[in-house]
Tab-separated table of C-alpha atoms in Angstrom:
chain	number	residue	atom	x	y	z
A	118	MET	CA	89.393	100.544	83.931
A	119	MET	CA	91.500	103.702	83.899
A	120	PRO	CA	95.101	103.109	82.677
A	121	ILE	CA	97.994	103.882	85.035
A	122	VAL	CA	101.066	105.966	84.149
A	123	ALA	CA	103.933	105.763	86.680
A	124	ILE	CA	106.759	108.315	86.926
A	125	VAL	CA	110.004	106.676	88.102
A	126	GLY	CA	113.617	107.764	88.456
A	127	ARG	CA	116.328	108.549	90.978
A	128	PRO	CA	115.724	111.245	93.616
A	129	ASN	CA	115.624	114.951	92.806
A	130	VAL	CA	115.190	114.761	89.038
A	131	GLY	CA	111.837	116.600	89.091
A	132	LYS	CA	109.286	113.787	89.159
A	133	SER	CA	106.863	115.619	91.469
A	134	THR	CA	107.030	118.777	89.345
A	135	LEU	CA	106.123	116.759	86.250
A	136	TYR	CA	103.388	114.984	88.220
A	137	ASN	CA	101.857	118.347	89.155
A	138	ARG	CA	102.018	119.387	85.494
A	139	LEU	CA	100.272	116.225	84.324
A	140	ILE	CA	97.400	116.409	86.803
A	141	GLY	CA	97.027	120.177	86.458
A	142	GLN	CA	97.307	121.039	90.142
A	143	ARG	CA	99.935	121.413	92.856
A	144	GLN	CA	99.432	118.273	94.905
A	145	ALA	CA	102.909	116.806	95.370
A	146	ILE	CA	105.336	118.548	97.733
A	147	ILE	CA	108.273	120.008	95.820
A	148	ASP	CA	111.655	120.722	97.426
A	149	ASN	CA	115.293	120.706	96.353
A	150	VAL	CA	116.043	118.157	99.066
A	151	SER	CA	116.584	114.711	97.578
A	152	GLY	CA	113.821	112.222	98.314
A	153	VAL	CA	111.028	114.538	99.477
A	154	THR	CA	108.441	112.280	97.811
A	155	ARG	CA	108.665	109.158	99.937
A	156	ASP	CA	105.344	107.608	99.029
A	157	ARG	CA	103.001	107.276	96.111
A	158	MET	CA	100.825	110.154	94.968
A	159	TYR	CA	97.786	109.416	92.813
A	160	GLY	CA	96.171	111.908	90.466
A	161	PHE	CA	94.170	112.035	87.251
A	162	SER	CA	94.942	113.466	83.858
A	163	ASN	CA	93.071	113.898	80.592
A	164	TRP	CA	94.724	114.476	77.242
A	165	ASN	CA	93.452	113.999	73.702
A	166	GLY	CA	90.157	112.752	75.130
A	167	MET	CA	91.804	110.003	77.199
A	168	ASP	CA	91.667	109.685	80.992
A	169	PHE	CA	94.432	108.019	82.969
A	170	THR	CA	95.782	107.779	86.527
A	171	VAL	CA	99.213	109.245	87.236
A	172	VAL	CA	101.381	107.729	89.998
A	173	ASP	CA	104.269	109.799	91.359
A	174	THR	CA	106.854	107.467	92.905
A	175	GLY	CA	109.633	108.183	95.335
A	176	GLY	CA	113.262	108.392	94.252
A	177	PHE	CA	114.804	105.093	93.161
A	178	VAL	CA	118.115	104.336	94.881
A	179	HIS	CA	119.409	100.918	93.821
A	180	GLY	CA	121.327	98.782	96.312
A	181	SER	CA	120.990	101.212	99.224
A	182	GLU	CA	120.783	99.704	102.702
A	183	ASP	CA	118.941	102.784	103.945
A	184	VAL	CA	115.451	101.727	105.076
A	185	PHE	CA	113.773	104.710	103.441
A	186	GLU	CA	115.568	104.224	100.110
A	187	SER	CA	115.017	100.473	100.238
A	188	ALA	CA	111.276	101.001	100.732
A	189	ILE	CA	111.198	103.378	97.774
A	190	ARG	CA	112.984	100.812	95.612
A	191	ARG	CA	110.484	98.060	96.466
A	192	GLN	CA	107.537	100.324	95.825
A	193	VAL	CA	108.927	101.478	92.483
A	194	HIS	CA	109.135	97.811	91.418
A	195	ILE	CA	105.451	97.438	92.260
A	196	ALA	CA	104.546	100.645	90.426
A	197	ILE	CA	106.347	99.257	87.378
A	198	ASP	CA	104.422	95.988	87.650
A	199	GLU	CA	101.064	97.763	87.947
A	200	ALA	CA	101.552	100.566	85.408
A	201	ASP	CA	100.577	100.525	81.746
A	202	ILE	CA	103.200	103.142	80.823
A	203	ILE	CA	106.373	104.139	82.686
A	204	LEU	CA	107.857	107.627	82.449
A	205	PHE	CA	111.561	107.198	83.264
A	206	MET	CA	112.769	110.634	84.340
A	207	THR	CA	116.406	111.810	84.228
A	208	ASP	CA	118.250	115.122	84.691
A	209	VAL	CA	120.294	116.719	81.897
A	210	THR	CA	122.331	118.785	84.390
A	211	THR	CA	123.940	115.657	85.875
A	212	GLY	CA	124.130	113.601	82.691
A	213	ILE	CA	123.707	109.822	82.766
A	214	THR	CA	124.613	108.639	86.248
A	215	ASP	CA	125.317	105.072	87.385
A	216	LEU	CA	121.864	105.033	88.985
A	217	ASP	CA	120.242	106.088	85.715
A	218	ALA	CA	122.066	103.260	83.950
A	219	GLU	CA	120.916	100.726	86.584
A	220	ILE	CA	117.296	101.866	86.349
A	221	ALA	CA	117.522	101.732	82.554
A	222	ASP	CA	118.761	98.121	82.754
A	223	LEU	CA	115.794	97.256	84.976
A	224	LEU	CA	113.271	98.958	82.703
A	225	ARG	CA	114.652	97.336	79.542
A	226	LYS	CA	113.729	93.960	81.063
A	227	SER	CA	110.126	95.120	81.432
A	228	THR	CA	107.547	94.447	78.738
A	229	LYS	CA	105.787	97.724	79.553
A	230	GLU	CA	105.874	100.836	77.373
A	231	ILE	CA	108.763	103.078	78.496
A	232	VAL	CA	109.106	106.804	77.793
A	233	LEU	CA	112.491	108.299	78.707
A	234	VAL	CA	112.033	111.903	79.845
A	235	VAL	CA	115.115	114.135	80.103
A	236	ASN	CA	114.257	117.000	82.441
A	237	LYS	CA	115.613	120.545	82.926
A	238	VAL	CA	116.256	121.061	79.189
A	239	ASP	CA	115.489	124.777	79.155
A	240	ASN	CA	118.141	126.240	76.800
A	241	GLY	CA	120.043	125.389	73.616
A	242	GLN	CA	123.181	124.176	75.392
A	243	ARG	CA	121.213	121.755	77.556
A	244	ALA	CA	119.257	120.567	74.509
A	245	LEU	CA	122.577	119.667	72.902
A	246	SER	CA	123.808	117.911	76.049
A	247	ALA	CA	120.541	115.940	76.342
A	248	ASN	CA	121.356	114.007	73.171
A	249	GLU	CA	123.644	111.697	75.163
A	250	PHE	CA	120.525	110.124	76.720
A	251	TRP	CA	119.699	108.489	73.388
A	252	SER	CA	122.523	106.075	74.276
A	253	LEU	CA	120.239	104.477	76.875
A	254	GLY	CA	118.419	102.913	73.946
A	255	PHE	CA	114.795	103.938	74.479
A	256	GLU	CA	112.841	104.607	71.289
A	257	ASN	CA	110.617	107.170	72.997
A	258	THR	CA	113.079	109.746	74.364
A	259	LEU	CA	111.785	113.265	74.979
A	260	PHE	CA	113.282	116.498	76.342
A	261	LEU	CA	111.361	118.855	78.615
A	262	SER	CA	111.499	121.371	81.432
A	263	SER	CA	108.912	120.427	84.026
A	264	ILE	CA	109.394	123.749	85.849
A	265	THR	CA	108.397	125.851	82.821
A	266	GLY	CA	106.132	123.228	81.254
A	267	SER	CA	108.065	123.243	77.981
A	268	GLY	CA	107.759	119.844	76.291
A	269	THR	CA	104.973	118.579	78.572
A	270	GLY	CA	102.484	118.506	75.704
A	271	GLU	CA	104.802	116.309	73.636
A	272	VAL	CA	105.125	113.878	76.555
A	273	LEU	CA	101.335	113.704	76.911
A	274	ASP	CA	100.948	113.163	73.153
A	275	VAL	CA	103.259	110.154	73.279
A	276	VAL	CA	101.620	108.801	76.457
A	277	THR	CA	98.130	108.889	74.949
A	278	GLU	CA	99.391	107.228	71.759
A	279	LEU	CA	100.852	104.363	73.810
A	280	LEU	CA	97.921	103.962	76.212
A	281	PRO	CA	95.720	100.900	75.669
A	282	GLN	CA	92.678	101.940	73.670
A	283	SER	CA	89.448	101.636	75.620
A	284	ASP	CA	86.045	103.263	75.518
A	285	THR	CA	85.693	105.007	78.866
A	286	SER	CA	82.244	106.358	77.985
A	287	ILE	CA	80.488	103.011	78.376
A	288	GLU	CA	81.011	100.681	81.328
A	289	GLU	CA	80.633	96.950	80.991
A	290	ASP	CA	77.052	96.238	82.041
A	291	ASP	CA	76.479	92.603	82.924
A	292	GLY	CA	73.367	93.457	84.936
A	293	LEU	CA	75.246	92.828	88.180
A	294	HIS	CA	75.617	95.846	90.461
A	295	LYS	CA	79.159	96.037	91.857
A	296	ILE	CA	79.522	97.537	95.327
A	297	ALA	CA	83.013	98.312	96.629
A	298	ILE	CA	83.544	98.674	100.383
A	299	VAL	CA	86.331	101.212	100.817
A	300	GLY	CA	87.921	103.261	103.549
A	301	GLN	CA	90.927	103.582	105.752
A	302	PRO	CA	92.368	100.476	107.428
A	303	ASN	CA	90.637	99.022	110.448
A	304	VAL	CA	87.256	100.735	110.018
A	305	GLY	CA	85.414	97.406	109.699
A	306	LYS	CA	85.306	96.715	105.960
A	307	SER	CA	86.023	92.991	106.200
A	308	SER	CA	83.711	92.655	109.203
A	309	LEU	CA	80.907	94.195	107.133
A	310	THR	CA	81.559	91.783	104.264
A	311	ASN	CA	81.548	88.818	106.646
A	312	ALA	CA	78.351	89.996	108.342
A	313	LEU	CA	76.617	90.339	104.977
A	314	LEU	CA	77.836	86.990	103.699
A	315	GLY	CA	77.107	85.228	106.966
A	316	GLU	CA	80.501	83.551	107.016
A	317	GLU	CA	84.126	84.309	107.806
A	318	ARG	CA	85.012	84.807	104.147
A	319	ASN	CA	87.704	87.392	104.926
A	320	ILE	CA	90.302	87.369	107.675
A	321	VAL	CA	89.289	89.860	110.373
A	322	THR	CA	91.722	91.065	113.029
A	323	ASP	CA	92.210	94.329	114.866
A	324	VAL	CA	95.519	94.835	113.032
A	325	ALA	CA	95.189	97.565	110.420
A	326	GLY	CA	95.704	96.430	106.851
A	327	THR	CA	94.928	92.713	107.165
A	328	THR	CA	93.193	92.674	103.803
A	329	ARG	CA	95.998	92.782	101.239
A	330	ASP	CA	93.944	92.564	98.084
A	331	SER	CA	90.415	93.153	96.900
A	332	ILE	CA	88.035	90.235	97.452
A	333	HIS	CA	84.994	89.809	95.196
A	334	SER	CA	81.909	88.010	96.528
A	335	LYS	CA	78.587	87.453	94.785
A	336	TYR	CA	75.609	88.169	96.977
A	337	SER	CA	71.861	87.706	96.648
A	338	LYS	CA	69.463	89.830	98.679
A	339	PHE	CA	66.219	91.738	98.166
A	340	GLY	CA	65.551	89.701	95.032
A	341	LYS	CA	68.715	90.987	93.361
A	342	GLU	CA	72.156	89.628	92.753
A	343	PHE	CA	75.159	91.876	93.096
A	344	MET	CA	78.866	91.748	93.801
A	345	ILE	CA	80.561	92.986	96.956
A	346	ILE	CA	84.191	94.072	96.611
A	347	ASP	CA	86.035	94.276	99.936
A	348	THR	CA	89.100	96.417	99.309
A	349	ALA	CA	92.277	96.809	101.264
A	350	GLY	CA	92.414	99.917	103.427
A	351	ILE	CA	93.496	103.080	101.647
A	352	ARG	CA	95.935	104.491	104.170
A	353	LYS	CA	97.487	107.938	104.288
A	354	LYS	CA	100.471	107.984	101.946
A	355	ALA	CA	102.858	108.918	104.751
A	356	LYS	CA	101.999	105.611	106.446
A	357	VAL	CA	102.418	103.332	103.440
A	358	HIS	CA	105.832	101.843	104.199
A	359	GLU	CA	105.287	98.216	103.338
A	360	ASP	CA	105.457	97.006	99.753
A	361	LEU	CA	102.490	94.638	100.137
A	362	GLU	CA	100.390	97.454	101.515
A	363	PHE	CA	101.347	99.718	98.634
A	364	TYR	CA	100.291	96.950	96.264
A	365	SER	CA	96.946	96.758	98.077
A	366	VAL	CA	96.438	100.530	97.749
A	367	ILE	CA	96.748	100.350	93.952
A	368	ARG	CA	94.379	97.367	93.931
A	369	ALA	CA	91.869	99.334	96.015
A	370	VAL	CA	92.054	102.215	93.538
A	371	LYS	CA	91.391	99.732	90.716
A	372	SER	CA	88.430	98.288	92.662
A	373	ILE	CA	86.832	101.730	92.726
A	374	ASP	CA	87.218	101.736	88.948
A	375	ILE	CA	85.351	98.404	88.710
A	376	ALA	CA	82.532	99.372	91.086
A	377	ASP	CA	79.217	101.046	90.357
A	378	VAL	CA	78.785	102.216	93.947
A	379	CYS	CA	81.279	102.655	96.791
A	380	ILE	CA	80.355	102.277	100.438
A	381	LEU	CA	82.851	104.540	102.204
A	382	MET	CA	83.222	103.408	105.795
A	383	ILE	CA	84.424	105.888	108.382
A	384	ASP	CA	85.155	105.425	112.063
A	385	ALA	CA	82.614	107.151	114.298
A	386	LYS	CA	85.309	107.760	116.921
A	387	SER	CA	87.638	109.647	114.574
A	388	GLY	CA	85.049	111.240	112.268
A	389	VAL	CA	85.728	112.341	108.702
A	390	GLN	CA	89.459	112.840	108.248
A	391	SER	CA	91.453	114.328	105.376
A	392	GLN	CA	92.187	110.854	104.007
A	393	ASP	CA	88.451	110.084	103.951
A	394	MET	CA	87.938	113.241	101.886
A	395	ALA	CA	90.709	112.102	99.536
A	396	ILE	CA	88.815	108.835	99.013
A	397	VAL	CA	85.572	110.781	98.425
A	398	ASN	CA	87.316	112.816	95.728
A	399	LEU	CA	88.714	109.615	94.224
A	400	ILE	CA	85.184	108.195	93.964
A	401	LEU	CA	83.620	111.384	92.602
A	402	ARG	CA	86.350	111.924	90.005
A	403	ARG	CA	85.532	108.467	88.674
A	404	LYS	CA	81.801	109.305	88.691
A	405	LYS	CA	80.885	106.408	90.967
A	406	GLY	CA	77.940	106.296	93.327
A	407	ILE	CA	78.745	106.851	96.993
A	408	LEU	CA	77.230	105.992	100.370
A	409	LEU	CA	78.804	106.964	103.710
A	410	LEU	CA	78.645	104.385	106.463
A	411	VAL	CA	79.576	105.654	109.926
A	412	ASN	CA	80.684	102.479	111.710
A	413	LYS	CA	81.243	101.749	115.412
A	414	TRP	CA	78.300	103.998	116.301
A	415	ASP	CA	77.699	101.807	119.370
A	416	THR	CA	80.949	103.097	120.910
A	417	ILE	CA	79.808	106.738	120.901
A	418	GLU	CA	78.125	108.398	123.859
A	419	LYS	CA	74.937	109.881	122.443
A	420	ASP	CA	72.183	112.293	123.273
A	421	THR	CA	69.133	113.374	121.274
A	422	ASN	CA	71.065	115.492	118.750
A	423	THR	CA	74.318	113.511	118.401
A	424	ALA	CA	73.490	111.846	115.083
A	425	LYS	CA	72.005	115.040	113.650
A	426	GLU	CA	75.063	117.110	114.574
A	427	PHE	CA	77.458	114.416	113.339
A	428	GLU	CA	75.656	114.244	109.988
A	429	ALA	CA	75.634	118.039	109.651
A	430	GLU	CA	79.402	118.128	110.171
A	431	ILE	CA	79.928	115.421	107.530
A	432	ARG	CA	77.803	117.311	105.006
A	433	ARG	CA	79.700	120.508	105.743
A	434	LYS	CA	82.969	118.772	104.890
A	435	LEU	CA	81.493	117.201	101.749
A	436	SER	CA	80.156	120.533	100.466
A	437	PRO	CA	79.337	121.399	97.723
A	438	PHE	CA	78.563	117.745	96.905
A	439	ASN	CA	76.561	116.791	99.972
A	440	ASP	CA	73.667	114.894	98.346
A	441	VAL	CA	75.018	111.677	99.850
A	442	PRO	CA	73.167	109.032	101.909
A	443	ILE	CA	74.689	108.781	105.406
A	444	LEU	CA	73.957	105.803	107.625
A	445	PHE	CA	75.035	105.178	111.222
A	446	THR	CA	75.786	101.557	111.976
A	447	SER	CA	77.567	99.038	114.136
A	448	VAL	CA	78.827	96.086	112.135
A	449	ILE	CA	79.646	94.170	115.329
A	450	GLU	CA	76.065	94.594	116.549
A	451	LYS	CA	74.755	94.137	112.970
A	452	GLN	CA	72.853	97.403	113.259
A	453	ARG	CA	71.484	98.647	109.912
A	454	ILE	CA	73.994	96.699	107.805
A	455	PHE	CA	71.279	95.425	105.466
A	456	LYS	CA	69.926	98.954	105.215
A	457	ALA	CA	73.392	99.897	103.911
A	458	VAL	CA	73.009	97.374	101.089
A	459	GLU	CA	69.509	98.648	100.316
A	460	LEU	CA	70.779	102.219	100.079
A	461	ALA	CA	73.762	101.158	97.946
A	462	LEU	CA	71.428	99.441	95.502
A	463	GLU	CA	69.206	102.538	95.426
A	464	VAL	CA	72.252	104.666	94.574
A	465	ALA	CA	73.161	102.177	91.837
A	466	GLU	CA	69.676	102.585	90.344
A	467	ASN	CA	69.857	106.385	90.671
A	468	ARG	CA	73.096	106.288	88.711
A	469	LYS	CA	71.302	104.569	85.814
A	470	THR	CA	68.487	107.156	85.648
A	471	LYS	CA	67.509	108.071	82.081
A	472	ILE	CA	65.282	111.064	81.347
A	473	LYS	CA	63.427	111.567	78.071
A	474	THR	CA	64.574	114.507	75.956
A	475	SER	CA	61.040	115.930	75.808
A	476	GLU	CA	60.790	115.877	79.609
A	477	LEU	CA	64.236	117.439	79.926
A	478	ASN	CA	63.353	120.337	77.668
A	479	GLN	CA	60.146	121.016	79.542
A	480	PHE	CA	62.218	121.013	82.724
A	481	LEU	CA	64.700	123.378	81.036
A	482	GLU	CA	61.939	125.935	80.479
A	483	GLU	CA	61.100	125.826	84.188
A	484	ILE	CA	64.763	126.271	85.159
A	485	ILE	CA	65.206	129.301	82.876
A	486	GLN	CA	61.928	130.820	83.991
A	487	LYS	CA	63.049	130.675	87.608
A	488	LEU	CA	66.492	132.079	86.836
A	489	PRO	CA	67.762	132.825	83.323
A	490	PRO	CA	71.522	132.695	82.741
A	491	PRO	CA	73.082	136.109	83.437
A	492	SER	CA	74.315	138.098	80.451
A	493	HIS	CA	78.021	138.657	79.869
A	494	LYS	CA	79.247	142.069	78.693
A	495	GLY	CA	75.988	142.795	76.901
A	496	LYS	CA	75.741	139.313	75.359
A	497	PHE	CA	72.501	137.537	76.253
A	498	ILE	CA	72.851	133.782	76.719
A	499	LYS	CA	70.068	131.653	75.272
A	500	ILE	CA	69.908	127.952	76.141
A	501	LYS	CA	68.032	126.288	73.292
A	502	TYR	CA	67.686	122.664	74.336
A	503	VAL	CA	69.126	119.914	76.537
A	504	THR	CA	69.740	116.200	76.086
A	505	GLN	CA	71.127	113.396	78.224
A	506	LEU	CA	74.440	111.969	77.050
A	507	PRO	CA	74.840	108.192	76.550
A	508	LEU	CA	77.290	107.737	79.426
A	509	TYR	CA	77.407	105.291	82.309
A	510	TYR	CA	76.471	108.062	84.766
A	511	PRO	CA	73.987	110.986	84.531
A	512	ALA	CA	75.413	113.661	82.229
A	513	PHE	CA	73.504	116.378	80.405
A	514	ALA	CA	74.470	118.648	77.508
A	515	PHE	CA	72.875	122.089	77.294
A	516	PHE	CA	73.179	123.728	73.880
A	517	CYS	CA	73.403	127.514	73.830
A	518	ASN	CA	74.885	130.450	71.929
A	519	TYR	CA	77.711	131.454	74.341
A	520	PRO	CA	78.670	128.400	76.442
A	521	LYS	CA	82.028	129.821	77.543
A	522	PHE	CA	80.313	132.773	79.239
A	523	ILE	CA	78.194	130.625	81.559
A	524	LYS	CA	79.545	130.933	85.086
A	525	GLU	CA	80.173	128.063	87.498
A	526	SER	CA	77.515	129.451	89.835
A	527	TYR	CA	74.852	128.963	87.146
A	528	ARG	CA	76.095	125.432	86.474
A	529	ASN	CA	75.685	124.729	90.206
A	530	TYR	CA	72.178	126.221	90.095
A	531	VAL	CA	71.216	123.887	87.239
A	532	GLU	CA	72.623	120.870	89.094
A	533	ASN	CA	70.727	121.806	92.251
A	534	GLN	CA	67.520	122.053	90.229
A	535	PHE	CA	68.131	118.550	88.865
A	536	ARG	CA	68.693	117.194	92.355
A	537	ALA	CA	65.536	118.888	93.618
A	538	ARG	CA	63.426	117.325	90.820
A	539	TYR	CA	65.040	113.894	90.389
A	540	ASN	CA	66.529	111.395	92.805
A	541	PHE	CA	70.272	111.577	92.211
A	542	SER	CA	71.159	110.912	95.836
A	543	GLY	CA	74.709	109.594	96.098
A	544	VAL	CA	75.368	110.106	92.397
A	545	PRO	CA	77.720	112.667	90.807
A	546	ILE	CA	76.217	114.249	87.700
A	547	SER	CA	77.864	116.317	84.965
A	548	ILE	CA	76.462	119.437	83.323
A	549	PHE	CA	77.993	120.494	79.990
A	550	PHE	CA	77.262	123.675	78.064
A	551	ARG	CA	77.946	123.384	74.341
A	552	GLU	CA	77.657	125.773	71.441
A	553	LYS	CA	74.713	125.470	69.071
C-alpha cells in the first residue's frame, strides 16, 4: 500500500505551494487569502525510487469556534492519524506563533514521523531568523522556499528516508482477486454489493455517504473466489465537510491500493462528471484494472442509439485511455450485475498477462516494420529488443540507442499496437525505453 505524507500547519504558510512542488503539477489553488485550501487534496509523488501519496490539508486553527476552521481542525487530526509522515509547515516571516506552538505540542504527542518545514527562507537574513524554529524540538527541521523550490529536494530526501520500506514492484498475490467498488456517493455501490451477496450486508439508504468505511466480503461465483471491497463514496473535495466522511475518503483511496480491479460506478442520470474523471486518474496512476458501470440505466428514456451515444461520450472523456469495458446496468432491477463481475474478473486476468520474450521480439519486428521510430536531428533510433518487466501489471522495456529522443507519439503508437494484438482491456500498461 502506498504510504501517505500529510502537510499540516496554520493557514497561509504555503502548504498548497509545497504540495504542488511535491506532486509536480499545479493542482491546489494558491492565494494569499488565509484558508483557501478548505479540504483535502490528494496527489502522488516519486522520489529516490519511492512512490507515496501526498495530502494537502487545510489551515489548522486551534480552538476556533468558526465552523470552517473547526472542520479543518478535525480533518487535520484525521490526516495525522492516517499519515505515515507529517510535514509540519511554518513561516519564517512571522516567526513562531502561538498557533505554531499549539500544533507543535499536538504533534509531539504523536508517534508518527514529523518533519518541521520552515517556509519562505529565500535569503541569508531569513535563514538566520529560521534558526529559532529549532526551539520547537523536532530533530528533522528543514528550511525551504516553496515558491522558488529551494530546499524541496532536501525535504524529499528526508521524507523518503523516513518512509516505511516496502517493495511496490510486487503486489501480495494470495490467488484471490480483489475487486473494489468505487464512485461518488449514492450511485449504488452498497446496493450492488448486497445484490451480489444476496443479503443486506451493507446499510443501504438514499442518503449520500451512508457507507463510512470500506467493507470486505469474500464471494464465490463462476468457479472462482474473490473479494469485493465496497468503499465509501469519494465525494468532491468541496463537499467533504464532515470528519467521518473525510476519514472514509482516505479509506476509499487505500481500498483502491488494495484492489486488483476497480468497478467505477457512475450515475446514468448525471453522466461522467469531473469527480468521476478524478477517480479514473486515481485508479490509472496506481495501475489498477478498471471497469465502468453505468448504473440506474432503467431511469433513462432510451431510443435505438442512446447506449451507443452515451458510450461514445464516455470514451471521448476517457481519451487517450479509452480501452475500458463499459456496462449499462440497473442494480435495483439486477440487470447485468453478474456480467459486471465476469468483466471485472476478465480485467483481473488481463492484468496478469505474461508474454514470452521471444514472442515479444517477433512482435517488435512487426511494429518497427509498420512504423520505425522517427530520427532525431540526424540520429537514427534503433530498438534492439524488448522484454516484459516483473511487475504486478503489464510493463515492457524497449532497449535502444537513443531512448531520450523517442517521442510520446511513438510511445502511444507502440501501446496501441499492443492493445490491438493482446487483450489488455481495462488495464493500464507501461512502455519504457531504455538505453542499451
